[in-house]
JSON list of C-alpha atoms in Angstrom, two decimals:
[
{"chain": "A", "resi": 5, "resn": "UNK", "atom": "CA", "xyz": [0.00, 0.00, 0.00]},
{"chain": "A", "resi": 6, "resn": "UNK", "atom": "CA", "xyz": [1.33, 3.45, -0.96]},
{"chain": "A", "resi": 7, "resn": "UNK", "atom": "CA", "xyz": [2.06, 5.61, 2.07]},
{"chain": "A", "resi": 8, "resn": "UNK", "atom": "CA", "xyz": [1.05, 9.24, 2.33]},
{"chain": "A", "resi": 9, "resn": "UNK", "atom": "CA", "xyz": [4.14, 11.46, 2.17]},
{"chain": "A", "resi": 10, "resn": "UNK", "atom": "CA", "xyz": [4.91, 15.15, 2.60]},
{"chain": "A", "resi": 11, "resn": "UNK", "atom": "CA", "xyz": [8.22, 17.00, 2.26]},
{"chain": "A", "resi": 12, "resn": "UNK", "atom": "CA", "xyz": [9.15, 20.62, 2.95]},
{"chain": "A", "resi": 13, "resn": "UNK", "atom": "CA", "xyz": [12.49, 22.39, 3.04]},
{"chain": "A", "resi": 14, "resn": "UNK", "atom": "CA", "xyz": [15.18, 23.85, 0.76]},
{"chain": "A", "resi": 15, "resn": "UNK", "atom": "CA", "xyz": [15.84, 22.99, -2.87]},
{"chain": "A", "resi": 16, "resn": "UNK", "atom": "CA", "xyz": [18.79, 23.67, -5.19]},
{"chain": "A", "resi": 17, "resn": "UNK", "atom": "CA", "xyz": [19.39, 22.64, -8.78]},
{"chain": "A", "resi": 18, "resn": "UNK", "atom": "CA", "xyz": [22.09, 23.40, -11.34]},
{"chain": "A", "resi": 19, "resn": "UNK", "atom": "CA", "xyz": [22.05, 22.52, -15.03]},
{"chain": "A", "resi": 20, "resn": "UNK", "atom": "CA", "xyz": [23.88, 23.10, -18.31]},
{"chain": "A", "resi": 21, "resn": "UNK", "atom": "CA", "xyz": [21.54, 25.80, -19.67]},
{"chain": "A", "resi": 22, "resn": "UNK", "atom": "CA", "xyz": [22.32, 29.49, -19.60]},
{"chain": "A", "resi": 23, "resn": "UNK", "atom": "CA", "xyz": [20.37, 31.60, -17.09]},
{"chain": "A", "resi": 24, "resn": "UNK", "atom": "CA", "xyz": [17.45, 31.09, -17.10]},
{"chain": "A", "resi": 25, "resn": "UNK", "atom": "CA", "xyz": [16.86, 27.50, -18.14]},
{"chain": "A", "resi": 26, "resn": "UNK", "atom": "CA", "xyz": [14.31, 27.33, -20.94]},
{"chain": "A", "resi": 27, "resn": "UNK", "atom": "CA", "xyz": [13.18, 23.74, -20.25]},
{"chain": "A", "resi": 28, "resn": "UNK", "atom": "CA", "xyz": [10.35, 25.08, -18.06]},
{"chain": "A", "resi": 29, "resn": "UNK", "atom": "CA", "xyz": [8.82, 26.60, -21.18]},
{"chain": "A", "resi": 30, "resn": "UNK", "atom": "CA", "xyz": [9.09, 23.43, -23.28]},
{"chain": "A", "resi": 31, "resn": "UNK", "atom": "CA", "xyz": [12.13, 24.55, -25.27]},
{"chain": "A", "resi": 32, "resn": "UNK", "atom": "CA", "xyz": [15.15, 22.30, -25.95]},
{"chain": "A", "resi": 33, "resn": "UNK", "atom": "CA", "xyz": [18.03, 22.63, -23.47]},
{"chain": "A", "resi": 34, "resn": "UNK", "atom": "CA", "xyz": [21.37, 24.07, -24.47]},
{"chain": "A", "resi": 35, "resn": "UNK", "atom": "CA", "xyz": [23.32, 21.45, -26.44]},
{"chain": "A", "resi": 36, "resn": "UNK", "atom": "CA", "xyz": [19.93, 19.68, -26.90]},
{"chain": "A", "resi": 37, "resn": "UNK", "atom": "CA", "xyz": [20.64, 17.47, -23.85]},
{"chain": "A", "resi": 38, "resn": "UNK", "atom": "CA", "xyz": [19.95, 18.25, -20.19]},
{"chain": "A", "resi": 39, "resn": "UNK", "atom": "CA", "xyz": [22.51, 17.46, -17.52]},
{"chain": "A", "resi": 40, "resn": "UNK", "atom": "CA", "xyz": [21.33, 18.51, -14.08]},
{"chain": "A", "resi": 41, "resn": "UNK", "atom": "CA", "xyz": [21.91, 17.92, -10.41]},
{"chain": "A", "resi": 42, "resn": "UNK", "atom": "CA", "xyz": [19.08, 18.53, -7.93]},
{"chain": "A", "resi": 43, "resn": "UNK", "atom": "CA", "xyz": [19.29, 18.48, -4.14]},
{"chain": "A", "resi": 44, "resn": "UNK", "atom": "CA", "xyz": [16.78, 18.68, -1.31]},
{"chain": "A", "resi": 45, "resn": "UNK", "atom": "CA", "xyz": [17.26, 19.48, 2.37]},
{"chain": "A", "resi": 46, "resn": "UNK", "atom": "CA", "xyz": [14.16, 18.12, 4.09]},
{"chain": "A", "resi": 47, "resn": "UNK", "atom": "CA", "xyz": [13.34, 20.31, 7.06]},
{"chain": "A", "resi": 48, "resn": "UNK", "atom": "CA", "xyz": [10.01, 18.61, 7.72]},
{"chain": "A", "resi": 49, "resn": "UNK", "atom": "CA", "xyz": [9.15, 15.29, 6.11]},
{"chain": "A", "resi": 50, "resn": "UNK", "atom": "CA", "xyz": [6.95, 12.28, 6.70]},
{"chain": "A", "resi": 51, "resn": "UNK", "atom": "CA", "xyz": [6.37, 8.99, 4.86]},
{"chain": "A", "resi": 52, "resn": "UNK", "atom": "CA", "xyz": [3.57, 7.19, 6.64]},
{"chain": "A", "resi": 53, "resn": "UNK", "atom": "CA", "xyz": [4.89, 6.98, 10.19]},
{"chain": "A", "resi": 54, "resn": "UNK", "atom": "CA", "xyz": [8.55, 7.38, 9.12]},
{"chain": "A", "resi": 55, "resn": "UNK", "atom": "CA", "xyz": [10.03, 10.76, 10.03]},
{"chain": "A", "resi": 56, "resn": "UNK", "atom": "CA", "xyz": [12.30, 12.17, 7.30]},
{"chain": "A", "resi": 57, "resn": "UNK", "atom": "CA", "xyz": [13.01, 15.53, 8.90]},
{"chain": "A", "resi": 58, "resn": "UNK", "atom": "CA", "xyz": [16.63, 16.64, 8.73]},
{"chain": "A", "resi": 59, "resn": "UNK", "atom": "CA", "xyz": [17.58, 14.30, 5.90]},
{"chain": "A", "resi": 60, "resn": "UNK", "atom": "CA", "xyz": [18.62, 15.00, 2.31]},
{"chain": "A", "resi": 61, "resn": "UNK", "atom": "CA", "xyz": [18.28, 13.58, -1.15]},
{"chain": "A", "resi": 62, "resn": "UNK", "atom": "CA", "xyz": [19.72, 14.39, -4.56]},
{"chain": "A", "resi": 63, "resn": "UNK", "atom": "CA", "xyz": [19.10, 13.40, -8.15]},
{"chain": "A", "resi": 64, "resn": "UNK", "atom": "CA", "xyz": [21.41, 13.33, -11.15]},
{"chain": "A", "resi": 65, "resn": "UNK", "atom": "CA", "xyz": [19.61, 13.62, -14.47]},
{"chain": "A", "resi": 66, "resn": "UNK", "atom": "CA", "xyz": [20.84, 13.08, -18.02]},
{"chain": "A", "resi": 67, "resn": "UNK", "atom": "CA", "xyz": [18.24, 13.24, -20.77]},
{"chain": "A", "resi": 68, "resn": "UNK", "atom": "CA", "xyz": [18.32, 12.10, -24.35]},
{"chain": "A", "resi": 69, "resn": "UNK", "atom": "CA", "xyz": [18.13, 14.75, -27.06]},
{"chain": "A", "resi": 70, "resn": "UNK", "atom": "CA", "xyz": [15.01, 16.88, -27.26]},
{"chain": "A", "resi": 71, "resn": "UNK", "atom": "CA", "xyz": [12.67, 18.91, -25.08]},
{"chain": "A", "resi": 72, "resn": "UNK", "atom": "CA", "xyz": [13.19, 17.72, -21.52]},
{"chain": "A", "resi": 73, "resn": "UNK", "atom": "CA", "xyz": [9.51, 17.53, -20.57]},
{"chain": "A", "resi": 74, "resn": "UNK", "atom": "CA", "xyz": [8.24, 16.24, -23.91]},
{"chain": "A", "resi": 75, "resn": "UNK", "atom": "CA", "xyz": [6.50, 12.89, -23.33]},
{"chain": "A", "resi": 76, "resn": "UNK", "atom": "CA", "xyz": [8.89, 11.00, -25.62]},
{"chain": "A", "resi": 77, "resn": "UNK", "atom": "CA", "xyz": [12.12, 12.30, -24.00]},
{"chain": "A", "resi": 78, "resn": "UNK", "atom": "CA", "xyz": [13.77, 9.63, -21.85]},
{"chain": "A", "resi": 79, "resn": "UNK", "atom": "CA", "xyz": [15.76, 10.39, -18.70]},
{"chain": "A", "resi": 80, "resn": "UNK", "atom": "CA", "xyz": [18.42, 8.37, -16.93]},
{"chain": "A", "resi": 81, "resn": "UNK", "atom": "CA", "xyz": [18.68, 9.20, -13.23]},
{"chain": "A", "resi": 82, "resn": "UNK", "atom": "CA", "xyz": [20.70, 8.46, -10.15]},
{"chain": "A", "resi": 83, "resn": "UNK", "atom": "CA", "xyz": [19.01, 9.06, -6.80]},
{"chain": "A", "resi": 84, "resn": "UNK", "atom": "CA", "xyz": [21.40, 9.82, -3.97]},
{"chain": "A", "resi": 85, "resn": "UNK", "atom": "CA", "xyz": [20.07, 9.16, -0.48]},
{"chain": "A", "resi": 86, "resn": "UNK", "atom": "CA", "xyz": [21.53, 10.70, 2.67]},
{"chain": "A", "resi": 87, "resn": "UNK", "atom": "CA", "xyz": [23.80, 8.17, 4.36]},
{"chain": "A", "resi": 88, "resn": "UNK", "atom": "CA", "xyz": [22.50, 9.42, 7.70]},
{"chain": "A", "resi": 89, "resn": "UNK", "atom": "CA", "xyz": [19.16, 7.72, 6.96]},
{"chain": "A", "resi": 90, "resn": "UNK", "atom": "CA", "xyz": [18.35, 4.47, 8.74]},
{"chain": "A", "resi": 91, "resn": "UNK", "atom": "CA", "xyz": [16.93, 1.51, 6.81]},
{"chain": "A", "resi": 92, "resn": "UNK", "atom": "CA", "xyz": [13.30, 2.64, 7.07]},
{"chain": "A", "resi": 93, "resn": "UNK", "atom": "CA", "xyz": [14.17, 6.20, 6.10]},
{"chain": "A", "resi": 94, "resn": "UNK", "atom": "CA", "xyz": [16.27, 5.06, 3.16]},
{"chain": "A", "resi": 95, "resn": "UNK", "atom": "CA", "xyz": [13.45, 2.83, 1.90]},
{"chain": "A", "resi": 96, "resn": "UNK", "atom": "CA", "xyz": [11.02, 5.73, 2.23]},
{"chain": "A", "resi": 97, "resn": "UNK", "atom": "CA", "xyz": [13.24, 8.16, 0.33]},
{"chain": "A", "resi": 98, "resn": "UNK", "atom": "CA", "xyz": [13.80, 5.57, -2.40]},
{"chain": "A", "resi": 99, "resn": "UNK", "atom": "CA", "xyz": [10.04, 5.05, -2.75]},
{"chain": "A", "resi": 100, "resn": "UNK", "atom": "CA", "xyz": [9.46, 8.81, -3.01]},
{"chain": "A", "resi": 101, "resn": "UNK", "atom": "CA", "xyz": [12.26, 9.81, -5.35]},
{"chain": "A", "resi": 102, "resn": "UNK", "atom": "CA", "xyz": [12.00, 6.77, -7.62]},
{"chain": "A", "resi": 103, "resn": "UNK", "atom": "CA", "xyz": [8.32, 7.55, -8.03]},
{"chain": "A", "resi": 104, "resn": "UNK", "atom": "CA", "xyz": [6.95, 4.39, -6.44]},
{"chain": "A", "resi": 105, "resn": "UNK", "atom": "CA", "xyz": [4.92, 6.45, -3.95]},
{"chain": "A", "resi": 106, "resn": "UNK", "atom": "CA", "xyz": [3.23, 8.75, -6.47]},
{"chain": "A", "resi": 107, "resn": "UNK", "atom": "CA", "xyz": [3.27, 12.53, -6.56]},
{"chain": "A", "resi": 108, "resn": "UNK", "atom": "CA", "xyz": [5.38, 14.50, -9.03]},
{"chain": "A", "resi": 109, "resn": "UNK", "atom": "CA", "xyz": [8.14, 11.86, -8.95]},
{"chain": "A", "resi": 110, "resn": "UNK", "atom": "CA", "xyz": [5.61, 9.19, -9.84]},
{"chain": "A", "resi": 111, "resn": "UNK", "atom": "CA", "xyz": [4.53, 11.21, -12.86]},
{"chain": "A", "resi": 112, "resn": "UNK", "atom": "CA", "xyz": [8.15, 11.73, -13.92]},
{"chain": "A", "resi": 113, "resn": "UNK", "atom": "CA", "xyz": [8.96, 8.03, -13.51]},
{"chain": "A", "resi": 114, "resn": "UNK", "atom": "CA", "xyz": [5.91, 6.94, -15.50]},
{"chain": "A", "resi": 115, "resn": "UNK", "atom": "CA", "xyz": [6.60, 9.24, -18.44]},
{"chain": "A", "resi": 116, "resn": "UNK", "atom": "CA", "xyz": [10.36, 9.83, -18.58]},
{"chain": "A", "resi": 117, "resn": "UNK", "atom": "CA", "xyz": [12.62, 7.58, -16.51]},
{"chain": "A", "resi": 118, "resn": "UNK", "atom": "CA", "xyz": [14.22, 4.87, -18.62]},
{"chain": "A", "resi": 119, "resn": "UNK", "atom": "CA", "xyz": [16.95, 3.77, -16.21]},
{"chain": "A", "resi": 120, "resn": "UNK", "atom": "CA", "xyz": [17.56, 4.55, -12.53]},
{"chain": "A", "resi": 121, "resn": "UNK", "atom": "CA", "xyz": [19.81, 3.56, -9.68]},
{"chain": "A", "resi": 122, "resn": "UNK", "atom": "CA", "xyz": [20.25, 4.49, -6.03]},
{"chain": "A", "resi": 123, "resn": "UNK", "atom": "CA", "xyz": [23.38, 5.21, -4.00]},
{"chain": "A", "resi": 124, "resn": "UNK", "atom": "CA", "xyz": [24.07, 6.74, -0.60]},
{"chain": "A", "resi": 125, "resn": "UNK", "atom": "CA", "xyz": [26.42, 9.57, 0.33]},
{"chain": "A", "resi": 126, "resn": "UNK", "atom": "CA", "xyz": [26.97, 12.19, 3.03]},
{"chain": "A", "resi": 127, "resn": "UNK", "atom": "CA", "xyz": [25.48, 15.64, 2.46]},
{"chain": "A", "resi": 128, "resn": "UNK", "atom": "CA", "xyz": [26.52, 19.19, 3.26]},
{"chain": "A", "resi": 129, "resn": "UNK", "atom": "CA", "xyz": [23.73, 21.63, 2.41]},
{"chain": "A", "resi": 130, "resn": "UNK", "atom": "CA", "xyz": [23.85, 25.35, 3.15]},
{"chain": "A", "resi": 131, "resn": "UNK", "atom": "CA", "xyz": [21.54, 28.14, 2.08]},
{"chain": "A", "resi": 132, "resn": "UNK", "atom": "CA", "xyz": [21.96, 31.65, 3.42]},
{"chain": "A", "resi": 133, "resn": "UNK", "atom": "CA", "xyz": [19.61, 34.12, 1.79]},
{"chain": "A", "resi": 134, "resn": "UNK", "atom": "CA", "xyz": [20.50, 34.08, -1.89]},
{"chain": "A", "resi": 135, "resn": "UNK", "atom": "CA", "xyz": [23.73, 32.10, -1.51]},
{"chain": "A", "resi": 136, "resn": "UNK", "atom": "CA", "xyz": [23.75, 28.31, -1.57]},
{"chain": "A", "resi": 137, "resn": "UNK", "atom": "CA", "xyz": [26.19, 25.43, -1.43]},
{"chain": "A", "resi": 138, "resn": "UNK", "atom": "CA", "xyz": [25.67, 21.67, -1.71]},
{"chain": "A", "resi": 139, "resn": "UNK", "atom": "CA", "xyz": [28.28, 18.94, -1.47]},
{"chain": "A", "resi": 140, "resn": "UNK", "atom": "CA", "xyz": [27.20, 15.31, -1.83]},
{"chain": "A", "resi": 141, "resn": "UNK", "atom": "CA", "xyz": [30.12, 13.04, -1.01]},
{"chain": "A", "resi": 142, "resn": "UNK", "atom": "CA", "xyz": [32.55, 12.97, -3.92]},
{"chain": "A", "resi": 143, "resn": "UNK", "atom": "CA", "xyz": [29.68, 13.05, -6.40]},
{"chain": "A", "resi": 144, "resn": "UNK", "atom": "CA", "xyz": [28.17, 16.54, -6.47]},
{"chain": "A", "resi": 145, "resn": "UNK", "atom": "CA", "xyz": [29.52, 20.01, -5.78]},
{"chain": "A", "resi": 146, "resn": "UNK", "atom": "CA", "xyz": [27.21, 22.98, -6.39]},
{"chain": "A", "resi": 147, "resn": "UNK", "atom": "CA", "xyz": [27.50, 26.57, -5.23]},
{"chain": "A", "resi": 148, "resn": "UNK", "atom": "CA", "xyz": [25.91, 29.72, -6.50]},
{"chain": "A", "resi": 149, "resn": "UNK", "atom": "CA", "xyz": [24.08, 32.96, -5.90]},
{"chain": "A", "resi": 150, "resn": "UNK", "atom": "CA", "xyz": [20.71, 34.44, -6.70]},
{"chain": "A", "resi": 151, "resn": "UNK", "atom": "CA", "xyz": [20.32, 36.32, -9.95]},
{"chain": "A", "resi": 152, "resn": "UNK", "atom": "CA", "xyz": [18.91, 39.83, -9.57]},
{"chain": "A", "resi": 153, "resn": "UNK", "atom": "CA", "xyz": [17.23, 41.85, -12.30]},
{"chain": "A", "resi": 154, "resn": "UNK", "atom": "CA", "xyz": [15.58, 45.23, -12.63]},
{"chain": "A", "resi": 155, "resn": "UNK", "atom": "CA", "xyz": [15.38, 47.25, -9.41]},
{"chain": "A", "resi": 156, "resn": "UNK", "atom": "CA", "xyz": [17.82, 44.73, -7.91]},
{"chain": "A", "resi": 157, "resn": "UNK", "atom": "CA", "xyz": [14.90, 42.33, -7.40]},
{"chain": "A", "resi": 158, "resn": "UNK", "atom": "CA", "xyz": [15.65, 38.63, -7.15]},
{"chain": "A", "resi": 159, "resn": "UNK", "atom": "CA", "xyz": [14.37, 36.86, -10.23]},
{"chain": "A", "resi": 160, "resn": "UNK", "atom": "CA", "xyz": [11.76, 34.14, -10.04]},
{"chain": "A", "resi": 161, "resn": "UNK", "atom": "CA", "xyz": [10.49, 31.54, -12.51]},
{"chain": "A", "resi": 162, "resn": "UNK", "atom": "CA", "xyz": [7.15, 29.81, -12.90]},
{"chain": "A", "resi": 163, "resn": "UNK", "atom": "CA", "xyz": [5.88, 27.18, -13.48]},
{"chain": "A", "resi": 164, "resn": "UNK", "atom": "CA", "xyz": [8.51, 25.06, -11.74]},
{"chain": "A", "resi": 165, "resn": "UNK", "atom": "CA", "xyz": [7.25, 21.51, -11.14]},
{"chain": "A", "resi": 166, "resn": "UNK", "atom": "CA", "xyz": [9.16, 20.73, -7.94]},
{"chain": "A", "resi": 167, "resn": "UNK", "atom": "CA", "xyz": [7.24, 22.81, -5.44]},
{"chain": "A", "resi": 168, "resn": "UNK", "atom": "CA", "xyz": [3.56, 23.22, -4.69]},
{"chain": "A", "resi": 169, "resn": "UNK", "atom": "CA", "xyz": [3.36, 26.93, -5.58]},
{"chain": "A", "resi": 170, "resn": "UNK", "atom": "CA", "xyz": [5.33, 26.33, -8.82]},
{"chain": "A", "resi": 171, "resn": "UNK", "atom": "CA", "xyz": [7.72, 29.24, -8.16]},
{"chain": "A", "resi": 172, "resn": "UNK", "atom": "CA", "xyz": [11.49, 29.14, -7.69]},
{"chain": "A", "resi": 173, "resn": "UNK", "atom": "CA", "xyz": [14.21, 31.76, -7.47]},
{"chain": "A", "resi": 174, "resn": "UNK", "atom": "CA", "xyz": [16.63, 32.26, -10.33]},
{"chain": "A", "resi": 175, "resn": "UNK", "atom": "CA", "xyz": [20.32, 31.84, -9.70]},
{"chain": "A", "resi": 176, "resn": "UNK", "atom": "CA", "xyz": [23.65, 31.25, -11.34]},
{"chain": "A", "resi": 177, "resn": "UNK", "atom": "CA", "xyz": [26.10, 28.57, -10.31]},
{"chain": "A", "resi": 178, "resn": "UNK", "atom": "CA", "xyz": [29.70, 29.37, -9.50]},
{"chain": "A", "resi": 179, "resn": "UNK", "atom": "CA", "xyz": [30.42, 25.67, -9.21]},
{"chain": "A", "resi": 180, "resn": "UNK", "atom": "CA", "xyz": [28.32, 22.83, -10.63]},
{"chain": "A", "resi": 181, "resn": "UNK", "atom": "CA", "xyz": [30.19, 19.57, -11.03]},
{"chain": "A", "resi": 182, "resn": "UNK", "atom": "CA", "xyz": [29.17, 15.92, -11.01]},
{"chain": "A", "resi": 183, "resn": "UNK", "atom": "CA", "xyz": [31.59, 12.97, -10.85]},
{"chain": "A", "resi": 184, "resn": "UNK", "atom": "CA", "xyz": [29.78, 9.66, -10.50]},
{"chain": "A", "resi": 185, "resn": "UNK", "atom": "CA", "xyz": [30.73, 7.56, -13.54]},
{"chain": "A", "resi": 186, "resn": "UNK", "atom": "CA", "xyz": [31.38, 8.08, -17.24]},
{"chain": "A", "resi": 187, "resn": "UNK", "atom": "CA", "xyz": [27.72, 8.85, -17.96]},
{"chain": "A", "resi": 188, "resn": "UNK", "atom": "CA", "xyz": [27.23, 11.18, -15.00]},
{"chain": "A", "resi": 189, "resn": "UNK", "atom": "CA", "xyz": [30.33, 13.36, -15.16]},
{"chain": "A", "resi": 190, "resn": "UNK", "atom": "CA", "xyz": [30.15, 17.04, -16.03]},
{"chain": "A", "resi": 191, "resn": "UNK", "atom": "CA", "xyz": [31.20, 20.56, -15.17]},
{"chain": "A", "resi": 192, "resn": "UNK", "atom": "CA", "xyz": [28.42, 23.05, -15.97]},
{"chain": "A", "resi": 193, "resn": "UNK", "atom": "CA", "xyz": [29.65, 25.82, -13.67]},
{"chain": "A", "resi": 194, "resn": "UNK", "atom": "CA", "xyz": [28.64, 29.42, -14.43]},
{"chain": "A", "resi": 195, "resn": "UNK", "atom": "CA", "xyz": [25.26, 28.36, -15.78]},
{"chain": "A", "resi": 196, "resn": "UNK", "atom": "CA", "xyz": [21.66, 28.19, -14.64]},
{"chain": "A", "resi": 197, "resn": "UNK", "atom": "CA", "xyz": [20.57, 27.43, -11.10]},
{"chain": "A", "resi": 198, "resn": "UNK", "atom": "CA", "xyz": [17.19, 27.46, -9.37]},
{"chain": "A", "resi": 199, "resn": "UNK", "atom": "CA", "xyz": [16.73, 27.48, -5.61]},
{"chain": "A", "resi": 200, "resn": "UNK", "atom": "CA", "xyz": [14.14, 28.17, -2.94]},
{"chain": "A", "resi": 201, "resn": "UNK", "atom": "CA", "xyz": [11.73, 26.69, -0.44]},
{"chain": "A", "resi": 202, "resn": "UNK", "atom": "CA", "xyz": [9.85, 23.64, -1.59]},
{"chain": "A", "resi": 203, "resn": "UNK", "atom": "CA", "xyz": [6.77, 21.74, -0.51]},
{"chain": "A", "resi": 204, "resn": "UNK", "atom": "CA", "xyz": [5.70, 18.47, -2.13]},
{"chain": "A", "resi": 205, "resn": "UNK", "atom": "CA", "xyz": [3.25, 15.68, -1.34]},
{"chain": "A", "resi": 206, "resn": "UNK", "atom": "CA", "xyz": [1.51, 12.75, -2.99]},
{"chain": "A", "resi": 207, "resn": "UNK", "atom": "CA", "xyz": [-2.02, 13.73, -2.16]}
]
């Protein structure tokens, strides 16, 4: 039986597109292929009776050529689970982020995910105003700052699928590297980043 889950906290992503990433508006990514790392710090989380508060998760995404969110575009993903999670927490995070427990990740898995795997790693996640930094073991290193526009106002984008209000802040990475294996290895520093508070659930 699928458990009810809710997650709230901080979110950071960095990809290979220029600022701002056009995938949200159904345009092809730069180089026609998306390479992205996404990370979540779960301030308050629940999966059934399993408490997920204080844990983290990340996802590495490499798409085939084409519009990222087009129904026929396949994704390969690696889900990285916080190594601080116990067995029940790890199983819960795997169910959520692999899409087995429904919600937005279930929709993504059903339509896009062609191949997936799960690993564990330690996390360092910091967000101070418009500055952010994420280190996931030896796999992911992301840092960046918010991108301000007219009147020195922080930019926002919508619709972003990974939070309930569909709005995220625009940013630019200063560092955005991934080193997992030959398929998931890239340096897309000085490109697009999104960050902000997130809230997600499966019901």
